[in-house]
Tab-separated table of C-alpha atoms in Angstrom:
chain	number	residue	atom	x	y	z
A	1012	MET	CA	93.837	118.939	80.074
A	1013	LYS	CA	90.774	117.041	81.281
A	1014	ARG	CA	87.776	117.345	78.998
A	1015	ASP	CA	84.198	117.254	80.165
A	1016	CYS	CA	81.544	114.995	78.671
A	1017	LYS	CA	79.468	117.855	77.270
A	1018	SER	CA	82.300	119.366	75.246
A	1019	VAL	CA	83.331	115.933	73.959
A	1020	TRP	CA	79.765	115.129	72.924
A	1021	SER	CA	79.425	118.548	71.306
A	1022	GLU	CA	82.459	117.777	69.140
A	1023	CYS	CA	80.975	114.385	68.272
A	1024	LEU	CA	77.698	116.023	67.299
A	1025	GLY	CA	79.560	118.409	65.004
A	1026	LEU	CA	81.084	115.462	63.150
A	1027	ILE	CA	77.786	113.585	63.005
A	1028	GLU	CA	75.906	116.629	61.737
A	1029	GLU	CA	78.222	116.748	58.704
A	1030	GLN	CA	77.265	113.169	57.769
A	1031	VAL	CA	73.486	113.069	58.072
A	1032	LEU	CA	70.557	115.076	56.765
A	1033	PRO	CA	69.404	117.985	58.966
A	1034	ARG	CA	66.075	116.332	59.725
A	1035	THR	CA	67.824	113.091	60.690
A	1036	PHE	CA	70.186	114.978	62.967
A	1037	LYS	CA	67.399	116.899	64.655
A	1038	THR	CA	65.282	113.778	65.174
A	1039	TRP	CA	67.867	111.236	66.312
A	1040	PHE	CA	70.936	113.077	67.596
A	1041	ALA	CA	69.905	116.484	68.946
A	1042	PRO	CA	67.903	114.973	71.855
A	1043	ILE	CA	70.885	112.977	73.137
A	1044	ARG	CA	72.611	114.295	76.265
A	1045	ALA	CA	76.106	113.525	77.531
A	1046	LEU	CA	76.129	112.150	81.064
A	1047	ASN	CA	79.681	111.116	81.844
A	1048	LEU	CA	83.184	110.768	80.472
A	1049	GLN	CA	85.477	108.455	82.350
A	1050	GLN	CA	88.802	107.658	80.743
A	1051	ASP	CA	87.829	106.623	77.198
A	1052	VAL	CA	84.169	105.810	77.900
A	1053	LEU	CA	81.499	108.348	77.013
A	1054	THR	CA	78.039	107.741	78.451
A	1055	ILE	CA	75.132	109.345	76.643
A	1056	GLN	CA	71.460	109.508	77.565
A	1057	VAL	CA	68.850	108.687	74.950
A	1058	PRO	CA	65.162	109.431	75.521
A	1059	SER	CA	63.805	105.907	75.005
A	1060	GLN	CA	64.587	102.282	74.290
A	1061	TYR	CA	63.211	102.826	70.791
A	1062	VAL	CA	65.713	105.619	70.086
A	1063	TYR	CA	68.531	103.442	71.421
A	1064	GLU	CA	67.525	100.573	69.145
A	1065	CYS	CA	67.259	102.824	66.086
A	1066	LEU	CA	70.662	104.367	66.768
A	1067	GLU	CA	72.240	100.937	67.144
A	1068	GLU	CA	70.548	99.625	64.019
A	1069	HIS	CA	71.042	102.563	61.659
A	1070	PHE	CA	73.736	104.898	63.007
A	1071	VAL	CA	76.154	102.857	65.105
A	1072	ASP	CA	79.041	103.260	62.639
A	1073	ILE	CA	78.635	107.045	62.511
A	1074	LEU	CA	78.480	107.196	66.313
A	1075	ARG	CA	81.557	105.002	66.794
A	1076	LYS	CA	83.594	106.921	64.238
A	1077	ALA	CA	82.725	110.272	65.811
A	1078	VAL	CA	83.525	109.103	69.349
A	1079	ARG	CA	86.816	107.536	68.292
A	1080	THR	CA	87.788	110.634	66.326
A	1081	VAL	CA	87.172	112.913	69.309
A	1082	ILE	CA	88.332	110.714	72.202
A	1083	GLY	CA	90.785	108.341	70.558
A	1084	PRO	CA	91.002	104.842	69.065
A	1085	ASN	CA	90.131	103.083	72.333
A	1086	ALA	CA	86.959	105.107	72.896
A	1087	LYS	CA	83.783	103.359	73.884
A	1088	LEU	CA	80.205	104.573	73.945
A	1089	GLU	CA	77.695	103.597	76.614
A	1090	TYR	CA	74.004	104.375	76.620
A	1091	SER	CA	71.614	105.296	79.373
A	1092	VAL	CA	67.928	105.211	78.544
A	1093	GLY	CA	66.530	108.210	80.326
A	1094	THR	CA	63.545	110.406	80.953
A	1095	TYR	CA	64.986	113.716	79.775
A	1096	PHE	CA	61.669	114.833	78.354
A	1097	LEU	CA	59.859	114.490	81.657
A	1098	VAL	CA	62.169	117.019	83.292
A	1099	ASN	CA	62.250	119.277	80.216
A	1100	PRO	CA	58.619	119.412	79.057
A	1101	GLY	CA	59.319	122.182	76.539
A	1102	PHE	CA	61.648	120.002	74.488
A	1103	GLN	CA	60.284	118.872	71.122
A	1104	PHE	CA	61.422	116.246	68.689
A	1105	GLY	CA	62.343	117.517	65.247
A	1106	ILE	CA	59.814	115.514	63.273
């Protein structure tokens, strides 16, 4: 059965949510959107370069573990720095 990127990312988020504080999850992970899943590569969209850098610096191990748990041991994660908030003006960071 072929899985779509949104359901895969939703599973990843469930695993991540168990490992971080609620405020951390809401601030850093809830805004992320899944864009694509091709073979074992999941592409996610982060709202800014700053968020990307913080994720890579502080949460990369949690992200990798979640993606590999859901997709498999060869899973890879790619980022796209996007403008999600410009097309969804009602979205708010959990600060």
